[in-house]
């Protein structure tokens, strides 16, 4: 501030000497302002120096800073705290008070803690349950370092460079939680975008309801979709109970901890599905769902919406001080020695705390101990939150003598809801069924799967019609009788459906009238509107008869009129978007199919009542 004041003063003197009084009037206010600013700056510096001396005196009299360095800077204190933590080593089992020398000892210790948690939940003892959520993860120079996710989180962001100990920290944290709570109170979902190596042991915990890796991105997508559905399910539970939090429920659902290793890889490979994680971060606190995201570089990886709901930041050693500042507001983590893996700083918004994560002596023993404790206490394994994608091949079950109702749906494979796999049930009460697909995609095999599902039923008459060099041949698969052509079969149906006197048709639901299902393979010629002949006419008559169900295969859909000819379509995608959409597959369903899917025999889309569901049909031997 001296230079501006001196400059203003020199100009003032020159103007006075030259008697330019107007300029003197302009310079004087500026000079006064510079003098005032300089005096204020000098006063602030003196006050700061006085406060620093007072603080130094207070520390020396009241207690030393971490490391015993009086008056040390923040970086020096953090470095000393990290150095002290690096000198400490303690096994996780010691913190958990579990003897993990062998599996029998481990499961007994875990069973005791699980029983305590179950008892507190049965009694509605919220105070005890809240205290149980405080689980030991590591040690500090003065004691045990613990984390309470519902209180400190509800979500956490963990950062650290390669070799800093991120995977060990995640493993210790999850094992500590699993040792405290049974599967009925706590579940895990593991998303490993490091090839599946990070959770190679943890995913065998009985608490695990989902485990995926970046080796199968379709499986990972199902995991993210399942979280969205689980959030909605819990919202419905809370809404119906008229409470604001799952903790207020008498029997709350198990808490779910979603653990993601290499979050930056997930963001890079599945950017369109981050909205599910953002919703989890926003709604998870009240719905009992928590997120632990782990990454090597936190800079720019987490959106502001997610960051606003992450209450706990843990930073192990990083290379760039900016990365440390992103999580801790300090470059403390960049000062951690590479020779001290597992040393970290935790920051929850108030103050940083250095700790060294406890390393489990045997993760395998603790995991197997959890499995044994689960069986001893009668804990039911939680159902998976999501299932793997559709299999590439699905063997047909053996034909049995189980009697089903004539109108019961046919199970001919598995259907994919986008999250779970369910039996592929093809209804028989919604009209005719068209199976469309070009080339050897599995149309005839699907028709055979339907025949296998129908033959054991009582009250069902199944006829099969196939195309030969001599025309269409119809046969009865249960007896082996060859009727000859489609005309004779259709004529027989018409005669049997009428009264013996020929005056009125027989009631289709009468006990004496079986349900007639006609399976026709390669029906393109029969469906051609320009076709001629008795087979063509009888086929169209059967399609229009509400008392019969015709299931037919086509190589193309150009002659098919929906819904006149059928109420259900089973379409095998060709890979040509225009052809597939013309067959009825919506664009959203087509986006789920890639080049590999369209080459899998039996992979199709079921179109019924406005919905499109990917399915995999049974692979079975031909009946004829």
Coordinates of C-alpha atoms in Angstrom, one line a residue:
X1 CA 0.0 0.0 0.0
X2 CA 3.1 2.3 0.3
X3 CA 3.5 2.8 -3.5
X4 CA 0.0 4.2 -4.2
X5 CA 0.2 6.6 -1.2
X6 CA 3.7 7.8 -2.3
X7 CA 2.5 8.3 -5.9
X8 CA -0.6 10.2 -4.9
X9 CA 1.5 12.4 -2.6
X10 CA 4.1 13.3 -5.3
X11 CA 1.3 14.3 -7.7
X12 CA -0.3 16.5 -5.0
X13 CA 3.1 18.3 -4.4
X14 CA 3.6 18.9 -8.2
X15 CA 0.1 20.3 -8.6
X16 CA 0.5 22.6 -5.6
X17 CA 3.9 23.9 -7.1
X18 CA 2.2 24.6 -10.5
X19 CA -0.8 26.1 -8.7
X20 CA -3.3 23.8 -10.5
X21 CA -5.9 23.9 -7.7
X22 CA -8.6 21.9 -9.7
X23 CA -6.3 18.9 -9.9
X24 CA -5.3 19.3 -6.3
X25 CA -9.0 19.0 -5.4
X26 CA -9.2 15.8 -7.5
X27 CA -6.1 14.2 -5.9
X28 CA -6.8 14.8 -2.3
X29 CA -9.8 12.4 -1.9
X30 CA -7.8 9.6 -3.5
X31 CA -4.9 10.2 -1.3
X32 CA -7.1 10.1 1.8
X33 CA -8.6 6.8 0.7
X34 CA -5.2 5.2 0.1
X35 CA -4.0 6.4 3.6
X36 CA -7.1 4.9 5.2
X37 CA -6.7 1.6 3.4
X38 CA -3.0 1.4 4.4
X39 CA -3.7 2.1 8.0
X40 CA -6.5 -0.6 8.1
X41 CA -4.2 -3.2 6.6
X42 CA -1.5 -2.4 9.2
X43 CA -4.0 -2.8 12.0
X44 CA -5.2 -6.2 10.7
X45 CA -1.7 -7.5 10.5
X46 CA -0.9 -6.5 14.0
X47 CA -4.2 -8.1 15.3
X48 CA -3.4 -11.4 13.4
X49 CA 0.1 -11.5 14.9
X50 CA -1.3 -11.0 18.4
X51 CA -3.8 -13.8 17.9
X52 CA -1.2 -16.2 16.7
X53 CA 1.0 -15.5 19.7
X54 CA -2.1 -16.1 22.0
X55 CA -2.9 -19.4 20.3
X56 CA 0.6 -20.6 20.6
X57 CA 0.6 -19.8 24.2
X58 CA -2.8 -21.5 24.7
X59 CA -1.6 -24.8 23.1
X60 CA 1.5 -25.0 25.1
X61 CA -0.4 -24.5 28.3
X62 CA -3.5 -26.5 27.4
X63 CA -2.2 -29.4 25.4
X64 CA 0.0 -30.2 22.5
X65 CA -1.2 -30.5 18.9
X66 CA -1.1 -34.0 17.3
X67 CA 2.4 -35.1 17.2
X68 CA 3.4 -32.8 20.1
X69 CA 4.4 -30.0 17.7
X70 CA 3.3 -26.7 19.3
X71 CA 2.3 -24.1 16.9
X72 CA 2.6 -26.5 13.9
X73 CA 0.8 -25.7 10.7
X74 CA -2.3 -27.7 9.6
X75 CA -0.2 -29.6 7.0
X76 CA 2.4 -30.5 9.6
X77 CA -0.2 -31.7 12.1
X78 CA -1.9 -33.8 9.4
X79 CA 1.4 -35.3 8.4
X80 CA 2.3 -36.2 12.0
X81 CA -1.2 -37.7 12.6
X82 CA -0.8 -39.8 9.5
X83 CA 2.7 -40.9 10.6
X84 CA 1.4 -42.0 14.0
X85 CA -1.5 -43.9 12.4
X86 CA 0.9 -45.7 10.0
X87 CA 2.8 -47.1 13.0
X88 CA -0.3 -48.8 14.3
X89 CA -1.5 -52.2 13.2
X90 CA -4.5 -54.1 14.5
X91 CA -6.5 -56.9 13.1
X92 CA -10.2 -56.4 12.4
X93 CA -11.2 -59.5 14.4
X94 CA -9.7 -57.9 17.5
X95 CA -11.9 -54.9 17.1
X96 CA -14.9 -57.0 16.5
X97 CA -14.2 -59.2 19.6
X98 CA -14.4 -62.3 17.4
X99 CA -12.0 -65.2 17.5
X100 CA -11.4 -65.9 13.9
X101 CA -8.8 -68.6 14.4
X102 CA -11.2 -71.1 12.8
X103 CA -14.7 -71.1 11.3
X104 CA -16.5 -72.6 14.4
X105 CA -15.1 -69.8 16.6
X106 CA -15.9 -67.1 14.1
X107 CA -19.6 -68.2 13.6
X108 CA -20.2 -68.3 17.4
X109 CA -19.0 -64.8 17.8
X110 CA -21.0 -63.5 14.9
X111 CA -24.1 -65.4 16.1
X112 CA -23.9 -63.7 19.5
X113 CA -23.9 -60.2 17.9
X114 CA -26.6 -61.1 15.4
X115 CA -28.8 -62.4 18.2
X116 CA -28.4 -59.1 20.1
X117 CA -29.4 -57.1 17.0
X118 CA -32.4 -59.3 16.4
X119 CA -33.5 -59.0 20.0
X120 CA -33.3 -55.2 19.9
X121 CA -35.3 -55.1 16.7
X122 CA -38.0 -57.4 18.1
X123 CA -38.3 -55.2 21.2
X124 CA -38.3 -52.0 19.2
X125 CA -35.2 -50.8 21.1
X126 CA -34.2 -48.0 18.7
X127 CA -31.4 -46.8 21.0
X128 CA -29.6 -50.2 20.9
X129 CA -30.1 -50.5 17.2
X130 CA -28.7 -47.0 16.6
X131 CA -25.6 -47.9 18.8
X132 CA -25.1 -51.1 16.9
X133 CA -24.7 -49.2 13.6
X134 CA -21.5 -47.7 15.0
X135 CA -19.0 -50.3 13.7
X136 CA -15.2 -50.4 14.1
X137 CA -13.3 -50.0 10.9
X138 CA -9.8 -48.9 12.1
X139 CA -7.7 -47.4 14.8
X140 CA -6.4 -43.9 15.6
X141 CA -3.5 -42.8 17.9
X142 CA -6.0 -42.5 20.7
X143 CA -8.4 -45.3 20.2
X144 CA -10.8 -47.1 17.8
X145 CA -12.1 -45.4 14.6
X146 CA -15.8 -46.3 14.0
X147 CA -18.4 -45.3 11.4
X148 CA -22.1 -44.9 11.8
X149 CA -23.6 -44.8 8.3
X150 CA -27.1 -43.7 9.2
X151 CA -25.8 -40.9 11.4
X152 CA -22.6 -39.8 9.5
X153 CA -23.7 -40.6 6.0
X154 CA -26.0 -41.8 4.9
X155 CA -23.6 -42.2 2.0
X156 CA -19.9 -42.2 1.7
X157 CA -17.3 -41.4 -1.0
X158 CA -13.9 -43.2 -0.7
X159 CA -10.9 -42.1 -2.8
X160 CA -7.4 -43.3 -3.1
X161 CA -4.7 -44.1 -5.6
X162 CA -3.6 -47.6 -6.7
X163 CA -2.1 -49.4 -3.7
X164 CA -3.5 -47.0 -1.1
X165 CA -5.7 -49.7 0.5
X166 CA -9.1 -48.9 -0.8
X167 CA -10.1 -52.5 -1.3
X168 CA -8.9 -53.4 2.2
X169 CA -10.9 -50.6 3.7
X170 CA -14.1 -51.6 1.8
X171 CA -13.5 -55.3 2.9
X172 CA -13.0 -54.4 6.5
X173 CA -16.0 -52.0 6.5
X174 CA -18.4 -54.6 5.0
X175 CA -17.1 -57.4 7.2
X176 CA -17.6 -55.3 10.3
X177 CA -21.2 -54.5 9.2
X178 CA -21.9 -58.2 8.4
X179 CA -20.5 -59.3 11.8
X180 CA -22.9 -56.9 13.6
X181 CA -26.2 -57.5 11.7
X182 CA -27.9 -60.7 10.3
X183 CA -29.0 -60.9 6.7
X184 CA -32.6 -60.2 7.8
X185 CA -31.4 -56.7 8.9
X186 CA -28.6 -55.9 6.4
X187 CA -28.0 -56.7 2.7
X188 CA -25.2 -55.9 0.3
X189 CA -25.1 -55.1 -3.4
X190 CA -21.6 -55.2 -4.8
X191 CA -20.7 -53.5 -8.1
X192 CA -17.1 -54.2 -8.9
X193 CA -15.8 -52.4 -11.9
X194 CA -12.3 -53.7 -11.4
X195 CA -12.9 -57.1 -13.0
X196 CA -14.5 -58.7 -10.0
X197 CA -11.4 -59.0 -7.9
X198 CA -12.3 -56.5 -5.2
X199 CA -15.2 -58.5 -3.8
X200 CA -14.1 -62.0 -4.7
X201 CA -14.7 -63.1 -1.0
X202 CA -17.3 -60.6 0.2
X203 CA -19.9 -61.6 -2.4
X204 CA -20.2 -65.0 -0.7
X205 CA -21.5 -63.4 2.5
X206 CA -25.1 -64.5 3.2
X207 CA -26.1 -60.8 3.3
X208 CA -25.3 -60.4 -0.5
X209 CA -28.3 -59.9 -2.7
X210 CA -26.4 -58.9 -5.8
X211 CA -22.9 -59.0 -7.3
X212 CA -21.8 -57.8 -10.7
X213 CA -18.6 -56.7 -12.4
X214 CA -17.7 -54.7 -15.5
X215 CA -17.1 -58.0 -17.3
X216 CA -20.9 -58.2 -17.9
X217 CA -22.3 -54.8 -18.4
X218 CA -25.8 -56.1 -19.1
X219 CA -25.8 -57.6 -15.6
X220 CA -24.6 -54.3 -14.2
X221 CA -27.5 -52.5 -15.9
X222 CA -30.0 -54.9 -14.3
X223 CA -28.4 -54.1 -10.9
X224 CA -28.9 -50.3 -11.4
X225 CA -32.5 -50.9 -12.6
X226 CA -33.2 -53.0 -9.5
X227 CA -32.1 -50.2 -7.2
X228 CA -34.7 -47.9 -8.9
X229 CA -37.4 -50.5 -8.4
X230 CA -36.4 -51.2 -4.8
X231 CA -36.6 -47.4 -4.0
X232 CA -40.1 -47.3 -5.4
X233 CA -41.1 -50.5 -3.4
X234 CA -39.8 -48.9 -0.2
X235 CA -41.5 -45.7 -0.9
X236 CA -44.8 -47.6 -1.2
X237 CA -44.2 -49.4 2.1
X238 CA -43.5 -46.1 3.9
X239 CA -46.5 -44.4 2.3
X240 CA -48.9 -47.1 3.2
X241 CA -47.7 -47.1 6.8
X242 CA -48.1 -43.3 7.0
X243 CA -44.6 -42.9 8.3
X244 CA -41.7 -40.7 7.2
X245 CA -38.9 -43.2 7.7
X246 CA -38.4 -47.0 7.5
X247 CA -37.0 -46.8 11.1
X248 CA -40.6 -46.0 12.2
X249 CA -41.9 -49.2 10.9
X250 CA -42.6 -52.1 13.3
X251 CA -40.8 -54.5 11.0
X252 CA -38.6 -52.4 8.7
X253 CA -37.0 -54.0 5.6
X254 CA -33.3 -54.8 5.7
X255 CA -31.0 -52.0 5.1
X256 CA -29.2 -52.2 1.8
X257 CA -25.6 -51.0 1.4
X258 CA -24.6 -50.6 -2.3
X259 CA -20.8 -50.7 -2.6
X260 CA -19.2 -49.6 -5.9
X261 CA -15.5 -50.0 -6.5
X262 CA -14.0 -47.9 -9.3
X263 CA -17.0 -45.5 -9.6
X264 CA -15.3 -43.6 -12.4
X265 CA -15.3 -46.7 -14.5
X266 CA -19.0 -47.1 -14.0
X267 CA -19.6 -43.5 -14.9
X268 CA -17.6 -43.9 -18.1
X269 CA -19.1 -47.2 -19.3
X270 CA -22.8 -46.7 -18.2
X271 CA -23.3 -42.9 -18.2
X272 CA -27.0 -43.2 -19.0
X273 CA -27.7 -45.1 -15.7
X274 CA -26.3 -42.7 -13.2
X275 CA -29.8 -41.3 -12.5
X276 CA -30.5 -44.4 -10.5
X277 CA -27.6 -43.7 -8.2
X278 CA -28.5 -40.0 -8.0
X279 CA -32.0 -41.1 -6.8
X280 CA -30.5 -43.5 -4.4
X281 CA -28.3 -40.7 -2.9
X282 CA -31.3 -38.4 -2.6
X283 CA -33.9 -40.8 -1.1
X284 CA -31.7 -43.4 0.6
X285 CA -31.6 -41.9 4.0
X286 CA -35.3 -42.3 4.8
X287 CA -35.6 -45.6 2.9
X288 CA -32.8 -47.5 4.5
X289 CA -30.5 -47.6 1.5
X290 CA -26.9 -46.5 1.6
X291 CA -24.2 -45.9 -1.0
X292 CA -20.4 -46.3 -0.7
X293 CA -18.7 -45.1 -3.9
X294 CA -15.0 -45.7 -4.3
X295 CA -12.8 -44.1 -6.9
X296 CA -9.2 -43.3 -7.7
X297 CA -9.8 -39.7 -8.7
X298 CA -12.7 -37.8 -7.1
X299 CA -12.3 -34.7 -9.2
X300 CA -15.3 -34.3 -11.4
X301 CA -16.5 -37.8 -10.9
X302 CA -19.5 -37.2 -8.6
X303 CA -22.3 -34.9 -9.7
X304 CA -23.3 -32.0 -7.5
X305 CA -26.7 -33.7 -6.9
X306 CA -25.0 -36.7 -5.4
X307 CA -22.3 -34.7 -3.6
X308 CA -25.0 -32.8 -1.8
X309 CA -26.3 -36.0 -0.2
X310 CA -22.9 -37.6 0.6
X311 CA -22.1 -36.8 4.2
X312 CA -18.9 -38.8 4.8
X313 CA -15.7 -38.4 2.8
X314 CA -12.8 -40.8 3.3
X315 CA -9.5 -40.2 1.5
X316 CA -6.6 -42.5 1.4
X317 CA -3.3 -41.6 -0.2
X318 CA -3.7 -39.6 -3.4
X319 CA -1.1 -38.1 -5.8
X320 CA -2.6 -34.7 -6.4
X321 CA -3.3 -32.3 -3.5
X322 CA -6.3 -31.1 -5.5
X323 CA -7.9 -34.5 -5.1
X324 CA -7.3 -34.4 -1.4
X325 CA -8.8 -30.9 -1.2
X326 CA -11.9 -32.1 -3.1
X327 CA -12.8 -34.5 -0.3
X328 CA -11.1 -33.1 2.8
X329 CA -10.7 -29.4 2.2
X330 CA -7.0 -29.9 2.7
X331 CA -4.0 -31.6 1.0
X332 CA -3.6 -33.9 4.0
X333 CA -4.2 -37.1 2.0
X334 CA -1.5 -36.2 -0.5
X335 CA 1.0 -36.1 2.3
X336 CA 0.4 -39.8 3.3
X337 CA 3.5 -41.9 2.8
X338 CA 3.3 -44.6 0.1
X339 CA 4.8 -47.0 2.7
X340 CA 1.6 -46.7 4.8
X341 CA -1.3 -48.3 2.9
X342 CA -4.6 -48.2 4.7
X343 CA -3.9 -44.8 6.3
X344 CA -6.7 -42.4 5.6
X345 CA -8.4 -39.3 6.6
X346 CA -12.2 -39.1 7.3
X347 CA -14.1 -35.8 7.0
X348 CA -17.7 -35.4 7.9
X349 CA -18.0 -31.6 7.5
X350 CA -16.5 -30.6 10.9
X351 CA -13.0 -31.9 11.3
X352 CA -10.6 -34.3 9.8
X353 CA -9.6 -37.5 11.6
X354 CA -6.7 -39.7 10.6
X355 CA -6.9 -43.4 11.0
X356 CA -5.4 -46.7 9.9
X357 CA -7.9 -49.3 8.7
X358 CA -7.9 -52.6 10.4
X359 CA -6.9 -55.6 8.2
X360 CA -8.9 -58.8 8.6
X361 CA -6.7 -61.8 9.5
X362 CA -8.8 -64.0 7.3
X363 CA -11.7 -62.7 5.3
X364 CA -12.5 -66.2 4.2
X365 CA -13.0 -67.4 7.8
X366 CA -15.3 -64.5 8.6
X367 CA -17.3 -65.1 5.5
X368 CA -17.7 -68.8 6.1
X369 CA -18.5 -68.0 9.8
X370 CA -21.4 -65.8 8.6
X371 CA -22.7 -68.7 6.5
X372 CA -22.6 -71.1 9.5
X373 CA -24.2 -68.5 11.8
X374 CA -26.9 -68.0 9.2
X375 CA -27.8 -71.7 9.3
X376 CA -27.5 -72.0 13.1
X377 CA -29.9 -69.1 13.7
X378 CA -32.3 -70.2 11.0
X379 CA -31.8 -67.0 9.0
X380 CA -33.3 -67.3 5.5
X381 CA -31.1 -66.3 2.7
X382 CA -32.5 -63.0 1.3
X383 CA -33.9 -63.2 -2.2
X384 CA -31.6 -61.7 -4.9
X385 CA -32.4 -58.1 -5.8
X386 CA -31.9 -58.9 -9.5
X387 CA -31.1 -61.9 -11.6
X388 CA -28.6 -62.6 -14.4
X389 CA -29.6 -61.8 -18.0
X390 CA -31.4 -64.4 -20.2
X391 CA -29.4 -67.5 -20.8
X392 CA -28.1 -68.3 -24.3
X393 CA -29.6 -71.8 -24.2
X394 CA -32.4 -73.2 -22.1
X395 CA -33.1 -76.9 -21.9
X396 CA -36.7 -77.9 -21.9
X397 CA -37.9 -79.7 -18.7
X398 CA -38.9 -83.4 -19.0
X399 CA -42.5 -84.1 -19.9
X400 CA -44.4 -85.2 -16.9
X401 CA -47.9 -86.4 -16.1
X402 CA -49.0 -83.3 -14.1
X403 CA -52.5 -82.5 -15.1
X404 CA -53.2 -78.8 -15.8
X405 CA -56.3 -77.0 -16.8
X406 CA -56.9 -76.8 -20.6
X407 CA -56.8 -73.0 -20.5
X408 CA -53.7 -72.8 -18.2
X409 CA -50.8 -70.8 -19.8
X410 CA -48.1 -72.7 -21.5
X411 CA -44.6 -72.4 -19.9
X412 CA -42.2 -72.6 -22.8
X413 CA -39.1 -70.7 -21.5
X414 CA -38.2 -67.7 -19.3
X415 CA -39.2 -64.1 -19.6
X416 CA -37.0 -61.1 -18.7
X417 CA -38.7 -58.3 -16.8
X418 CA -35.5 -56.2 -17.1
X419 CA -34.5 -57.0 -13.5
X420 CA -35.5 -60.6 -12.8
X421 CA -36.3 -63.7 -14.8
X422 CA -39.7 -65.3 -14.6
X423 CA -41.4 -68.3 -16.3
X424 CA -42.4 -67.5 -19.8
X425 CA -46.2 -68.2 -19.7
X426 CA -48.0 -68.1 -23.0
X427 CA -51.8 -67.6 -22.4
X428 CA -54.3 -69.5 -24.4
X429 CA -57.3 -67.3 -23.7
X430 CA -56.3 -64.2 -25.7
X431 CA -56.8 -65.6 -29.2
X432 CA -54.5 -67.0 -31.9
X433 CA -50.7 -66.9 -31.6
X434 CA -48.3 -65.9 -34.4
X435 CA -44.7 -66.8 -34.3
X436 CA -42.6 -64.7 -36.6
X437 CA -39.0 -65.0 -37.6
X438 CA -36.8 -65.4 -40.6
X439 CA -34.2 -68.2 -41.0
X440 CA -33.3 -70.8 -38.4
X441 CA -34.1 -68.7 -35.3
X442 CA -36.1 -71.2 -33.4
X443 CA -39.7 -70.8 -34.7
X444 CA -40.3 -74.5 -35.1
X445 CA -38.6 -75.3 -31.9
X446 CA -40.9 -72.9 -30.1
X447 CA -43.8 -74.6 -31.7
X448 CA -42.5 -78.0 -30.4
X449 CA -42.1 -76.5 -26.9
X450 CA -45.8 -75.6 -27.0
X451 CA -46.8 -79.0 -28.1
X452 CA -44.7 -80.6 -25.3
X453 CA -46.5 -78.3 -22.8
X454 CA -49.9 -79.2 -24.2
X455 CA -49.7 -82.9 -24.7
X456 CA -49.9 -84.0 -21.1
X457 CA -53.1 -82.1 -20.5
X458 CA -56.5 -83.6 -20.3
X459 CA -59.3 -82.0 -22.2
X460 CA -57.0 -80.7 -24.9
X461 CA -56.8 -81.9 -28.5
X462 CA -53.6 -80.9 -30.2
X463 CA -53.0 -81.2 -33.9
X464 CA -49.8 -80.4 -35.8
X465 CA -49.7 -79.3 -39.4
X466 CA -46.4 -79.1 -41.3
X467 CA -45.5 -78.3 -44.8
X468 CA -44.0 -81.1 -47.0
X469 CA -43.2 -81.4 -50.7
X470 CA -46.7 -82.9 -51.2
X471 CA -48.5 -80.1 -49.3
X472 CA -49.6 -79.6 -45.8
X473 CA -49.8 -82.8 -43.6
X474 CA -51.7 -82.8 -40.3
X475 CA -51.1 -85.4 -37.6
X476 CA -52.1 -86.2 -34.0
X477 CA -48.8 -86.3 -32.0
X478 CA -50.3 -88.2 -29.0
X479 CA -51.5 -91.1 -31.2
X480 CA -49.3 -90.8 -34.2
X481 CA -52.4 -90.7 -36.5
X482 CA -51.8 -88.9 -39.8
X483 CA -55.0 -87.2 -40.9
X484 CA -53.6 -86.2 -44.2
X485 CA -54.3 -82.7 -45.1
X486 CA -55.4 -79.6 -43.2
X487 CA -58.8 -79.7 -44.9
X488 CA -59.8 -83.0 -43.5
X489 CA -58.7 -81.9 -40.0
X490 CA -60.5 -78.6 -40.1
X491 CA -63.6 -80.3 -41.5
X492 CA -63.5 -82.8 -38.7
X493 CA -63.3 -80.0 -36.2
X494 CA -66.3 -78.3 -37.8
X495 CA -68.4 -81.5 -37.7
X496 CA -67.5 -82.4 -34.1
X497 CA -68.3 -78.9 -32.9
X498 CA -71.8 -79.2 -34.3
X499 CA -74.8 -81.0 -32.8
X500 CA -75.3 -84.6 -34.1
X501 CA -78.5 -83.4 -35.7
X502 CA -76.7 -80.6 -37.4
X503 CA -79.1 -78.0 -36.0
X504 CA -76.9 -76.0 -33.6
X505 CA -73.2 -75.8 -32.5
X506 CA -72.1 -77.5 -29.4
X507 CA -71.3 -75.3 -26.4
X508 CA -67.5 -74.8 -26.4
X509 CA -67.2 -75.0 -22.7
X510 CA -69.1 -78.2 -22.3
X511 CA -67.3 -81.0 -20.6
X512 CA -67.7 -83.3 -23.7
X513 CA -66.0 -80.7 -26.0
X514 CA -62.2 -80.7 -25.6
X515 CA -60.2 -77.5 -26.2
X516 CA -58.8 -77.8 -29.7
X517 CA -55.4 -76.2 -30.5
X518 CA -54.0 -76.3 -34.0
X519 CA -50.3 -75.9 -34.4
X520 CA -49.3 -74.9 -37.9
X521 CA -45.7 -74.7 -39.1
X522 CA -44.7 -72.6 -42.1
X523 CA -48.1 -71.0 -42.6
X524 CA -47.0 -68.2 -45.0
X525 CA -48.7 -69.7 -48.0
X526 CA -51.9 -70.4 -46.0
X527 CA -52.0 -66.8 -44.8
X528 CA -51.4 -65.2 -48.2
X529 CA -54.6 -63.3 -49.2
X530 CA -54.0 -64.3 -52.8
X531 CA -53.7 -68.0 -52.0
X532 CA -56.3 -70.5 -53.2
X533 CA -57.3 -74.0 -52.3
X534 CA -59.1 -75.8 -49.5
X535 CA -56.2 -75.7 -47.1
X536 CA -56.0 -71.9 -47.5
X537 CA -59.8 -71.5 -46.9
X538 CA -59.9 -73.8 -43.9
X539 CA -57.0 -72.1 -42.3
X540 CA -58.7 -68.7 -42.5
X541 CA -61.9 -70.2 -41.2
X542 CA -60.0 -71.5 -38.2
X543 CA -58.4 -68.1 -37.6
X544 CA -61.9 -66.6 -37.4
X545 CA -63.3 -69.3 -35.2
X546 CA -63.4 -68.1 -31.5
X547 CA -63.7 -71.7 -30.3
X548 CA -60.3 -72.7 -31.6
X549 CA -56.7 -71.5 -30.9
X550 CA -54.4 -71.5 -33.9
X551 CA -50.7 -71.2 -33.3
X552 CA -48.8 -70.7 -36.5
X553 CA -45.3 -69.7 -37.6
X554 CA -44.4 -67.2 -40.3
X555 CA -41.1 -66.2 -41.9
X556 CA -42.4 -62.7 -42.5
X557 CA -45.2 -60.5 -41.1
X558 CA -46.2 -58.9 -44.4
X559 CA -49.5 -60.9 -44.7
X560 CA -50.3 -60.8 -41.0
X561 CA -53.2 -58.5 -39.9
X562 CA -53.1 -57.7 -36.2
X563 CA -55.4 -58.1 -34.3
X564 CA -57.6 -59.8 -36.9
X565 CA -55.4 -62.9 -37.3
X566 CA -54.0 -63.1 -33.8
X567 CA -53.9 -61.6 -30.3
X568 CA -50.4 -62.6 -29.4
X569 CA -47.2 -62.3 -31.4
X570 CA -43.8 -64.0 -30.6
X571 CA -41.3 -62.2 -32.8
X572 CA -37.7 -63.3 -33.3
X573 CA -35.7 -60.1 -34.1
X574 CA -33.7 -60.1 -37.4
X575 CA -31.3 -57.2 -36.6
X576 CA -32.9 -55.1 -39.3
X577 CA -34.6 -52.3 -37.3
X578 CA -37.2 -51.5 -40.0
X579 CA -38.3 -55.2 -40.4
X580 CA -38.4 -55.7 -36.7
X581 CA -40.5 -52.6 -36.0
X582 CA -42.8 -53.6 -38.9
X583 CA -43.3 -57.0 -37.1
X584 CA -44.4 -55.0 -34.0
X585 CA -41.4 -54.8 -31.8
X586 CA -41.2 -51.2 -30.3
X587 CA -38.0 -49.3 -30.6
X588 CA -37.5 -49.3 -26.8
X589 CA -37.5 -53.1 -26.8
X590 CA -35.1 -53.2 -29.8
X591 CA -32.6 -51.1 -27.9
X592 CA -32.1 -53.9 -25.5
X593 CA -30.9 -56.3 -28.2
X594 CA -27.4 -56.2 -29.6
X595 CA -25.7 -58.1 -32.3
X596 CA -25.1 -61.1 -30.1
X597 CA -28.8 -61.3 -29.0
X598 CA -30.2 -61.5 -32.5
X599 CA -28.0 -64.5 -33.3
X600 CA -29.1 -66.5 -30.3
X601 CA -31.6 -69.2 -31.3
X602 CA -34.8 -69.0 -29.2
X603 CA -34.3 -65.3 -28.3
X604 CA -37.5 -63.5 -29.1
X605 CA -39.9 -60.7 -28.0
X606 CA -43.4 -61.5 -26.7
X607 CA -46.0 -58.9 -27.8
X608 CA -49.2 -59.2 -25.8
X609 CA -51.7 -56.6 -24.6
X610 CA -49.5 -53.7 -25.4
X611 CA -46.3 -55.0 -23.6
X612 CA -43.0 -56.2 -25.1
X613 CA -41.1 -58.7 -23.1
X614 CA -37.7 -60.4 -24.1
X615 CA -37.9 -64.1 -23.7
X616 CA -35.7 -67.2 -24.2
X617 CA -37.6 -70.3 -25.5
X618 CA -36.9 -73.8 -24.4
X619 CA -34.6 -75.8 -26.7
X620 CA -36.3 -79.2 -27.2
X621 CA -36.2 -82.1 -29.6
X622 CA -38.8 -82.2 -32.4
X623 CA -41.9 -84.3 -31.8
X624 CA -42.5 -85.3 -35.5

